[in-house]
mmCIF file of C-alpha atoms in Angstrom:
data_model
loop_
_atom_site.group_PDB
_atom_site.id
_atom_site.type_symbol
_atom_site.label_atom_id
_atom_site.label_comp_id
_atom_site.label_asym_id
_atom_site.label_seq_id
_atom_site.Cartn_x
_atom_site.Cartn_y
_atom_site.Cartn_z
ATOM 1 C CA MET A 20 3.066 -36.603 47.144
ATOM 2 C CA ILE A 21 6.050 -36.909 49.669
ATOM 3 C CA ASP A 22 6.527 -40.111 51.281
ATOM 4 C CA GLN A 23 5.448 -39.509 55.005
ATOM 5 C CA ILE A 24 8.384 -41.694 56.011
ATOM 6 C CA GLY A 25 11.644 -39.308 57.368
ATOM 7 C CA SER A 26 9.038 -36.602 57.212
ATOM 8 C CA THR A 27 10.952 -33.227 58.815
ATOM 9 C CA SER A 28 9.417 -30.824 61.023
ATOM 10 C CA PHE A 29 9.600 -27.753 61.337
ATOM 11 C CA GLU A 30 9.601 -26.984 65.450
ATOM 12 C CA GLY A 31 11.336 -24.444 66.599
ATOM 13 C CA SER A 32 12.146 -22.669 62.943
ATOM 14 C CA PRO A 33 10.200 -19.456 61.246
ATOM 15 C CA GLN A 34 11.191 -21.259 58.188
ATOM 16 C CA GLY A 35 7.711 -22.836 57.518
ATOM 17 C CA SER A 36 5.595 -20.109 58.599
ATOM 18 C CA VAL A 37 7.489 -17.806 55.957
ATOM 19 C CA ALA A 38 7.590 -20.591 53.583
ATOM 20 C CA LEU A 39 3.502 -21.055 54.247
ATOM 21 C CA ALA A 40 2.745 -17.155 54.478
ATOM 22 C CA MET A 41 4.482 -16.800 50.585
ATOM 23 C CA LEU A 42 2.179 -19.381 49.284
ATOM 24 C CA ASP A 43 -0.985 -18.142 50.713
ATOM 25 C CA GLU A 44 0.153 -14.546 49.200
ATOM 26 C CA TRP A 45 0.634 -16.114 45.932
ATOM 27 C CA ALA A 46 -2.536 -18.233 46.211
ATOM 28 C CA SER A 47 -4.365 -14.505 46.614
ATOM 29 C CA GLU A 48 -2.481 -13.277 43.497
ATOM 30 C CA VAL A 49 -4.059 -16.383 41.172
ATOM 31 C CA HIS A 50 -6.346 -14.969 38.659
ATOM 32 C CA ASP A 51 -8.338 -16.090 36.023
ATOM 33 C CA GLY A 52 -5.945 -14.937 33.184
ATOM 34 C CA LEU A 53 -2.472 -17.085 32.078
ATOM 35 C CA VAL A 54 0.002 -16.909 34.282
ATOM 36 C CA ARG A 55 3.507 -16.009 32.995
ATOM 37 C CA LYS A 56 5.851 -19.413 33.199
ATOM 38 C CA SER A 57 8.344 -17.016 33.953
ATOM 39 C CA LEU A 58 6.818 -15.523 37.147
ATOM 40 C CA ILE A 59 6.066 -19.433 38.842
ATOM 41 C CA VAL A 60 9.616 -20.418 37.993
ATOM 42 C CA ASP A 61 10.755 -17.762 40.170
ATOM 43 C CA ASP A 62 8.427 -17.897 42.770
ATOM 44 C CA LEU A 63 9.309 -22.010 43.281
ATOM 45 C CA LEU A 64 12.764 -20.756 43.674
ATOM 46 C CA ASP A 65 11.861 -18.634 45.721
ATOM 47 C CA LEU A 66 10.326 -21.118 48.061
ATOM 48 C CA ARG A 67 12.697 -23.715 47.665
ATOM 49 C CA SER A 68 15.509 -21.406 48.729
ATOM 50 C CA GLU A 69 13.643 -20.309 51.768
ATOM 51 C CA LEU A 70 13.098 -24.285 52.596
ATOM 52 C CA ALA A 71 17.116 -25.189 52.016
ATOM 53 C CA ASP A 72 16.729 -27.490 54.863
ATOM 54 C CA GLU A 73 14.327 -29.731 54.708
ATOM 55 C CA PRO A 74 14.921 -32.576 51.538
ATOM 56 C CA LEU A 75 11.673 -33.665 51.466
ATOM 57 C CA LEU A 76 9.564 -30.568 50.348
ATOM 58 C CA LEU A 77 12.775 -29.902 47.877
ATOM 59 C CA ILE A 78 12.019 -32.792 45.885
ATOM 60 C CA GLU A 79 8.352 -32.500 45.969
ATOM 61 C CA ILE A 80 9.200 -28.362 44.527
ATOM 62 C CA ASP A 81 11.477 -30.367 42.038
ATOM 63 C CA GLN A 82 8.936 -32.353 41.057
ATOM 64 C CA PHE A 83 6.458 -29.505 40.152
ATOM 65 C CA LEU A 84 9.691 -27.102 38.260
ATOM 66 C CA SER A 85 9.955 -30.303 36.147
ATOM 67 C CA SER A 86 6.287 -30.102 35.133
ATOM 68 C CA ILE A 87 5.495 -26.732 34.916
ATOM 69 C CA PRO A 88 3.416 -26.757 31.552
ATOM 70 C CA GLY A 89 3.263 -24.775 28.405
ATOM 71 C CA LYS A 90 5.768 -22.263 27.177
ATOM 72 C CA THR A 91 5.677 -19.029 28.091
ATOM 73 C CA VAL A 92 2.130 -18.933 29.786
ATOM 74 C CA VAL A 93 0.400 -21.657 32.290
ATOM 75 C CA GLU A 94 -3.183 -22.190 32.829
ATOM 76 C CA PRO A 95 -4.176 -20.616 36.354
ATOM 77 C CA LYS A 96 -5.862 -23.651 36.944
ATOM 78 C CA TRP A 97 -2.445 -25.496 37.512
ATOM 79 C CA TRP A 98 -0.665 -22.835 39.005
ATOM 80 C CA ALA A 99 -3.677 -22.705 41.967
ATOM 81 C CA ALA A 100 -3.739 -26.151 42.404
ATOM 82 C CA THR A 101 0.021 -26.861 42.790
ATOM 83 C CA LEU A 102 0.335 -23.441 45.286
ATOM 84 C CA ALA A 103 -3.078 -25.710 47.070
ATOM 85 C CA THR A 104 -0.931 -29.085 47.807
ATOM 86 C CA LEU A 105 2.465 -27.420 48.862
ATOM 87 C CA GLN A 106 0.036 -25.227 51.462
ATOM 88 C CA GLU A 107 -0.787 -28.500 52.485
ATOM 89 C CA GLU A 108 2.444 -30.478 52.695
ATOM 90 C CA LEU A 109 3.806 -27.184 54.655
ATOM 91 C CA ALA A 110 1.149 -27.099 56.900
ATOM 92 C CA GLN A 111 0.983 -30.673 58.171
ATOM 93 C CA ARG A 112 4.604 -29.762 58.725
ATOM 94 C CA LEU A 113 3.946 -27.280 61.039
ATOM 95 C CA PRO A 114 3.629 -27.814 64.546
ATOM 96 C CA ALA A 115 0.277 -26.714 66.429
ATOM 97 C CA GLY A 116 0.073 -22.964 66.556
ATOM 98 C CA ALA A 117 2.801 -21.813 64.263
ATOM 99 C CA ALA A 118 0.264 -21.704 61.069
ATOM 100 C CA VAL A 119 0.363 -17.609 60.282
ATOM 101 C CA ASP A 120 -3.323 -16.286 59.124
ATOM 102 C CA SER A 121 -3.574 -14.905 55.685
#
């Protein structure tokens, strides 16, 4: 988890809402079958690009990128848990009323 000291806010910026929408979409696509590792890497890199101005969230994303299990496929449970963690981190940083409906 990200240390709350030096926490950033997305107030006045749509990037948090866009990133949360991305996470919501990916979470809705997680099914019971194995997930290609390359898809997870691509998604996390897209999220990293979207949140380039948020150093604490970049650290969190980098930690997930470095800990992706498996050689070519990943259990959906790991991916779903990762997405849930990132959704929670983003939701905590969005100003009230800025979260998007999924």
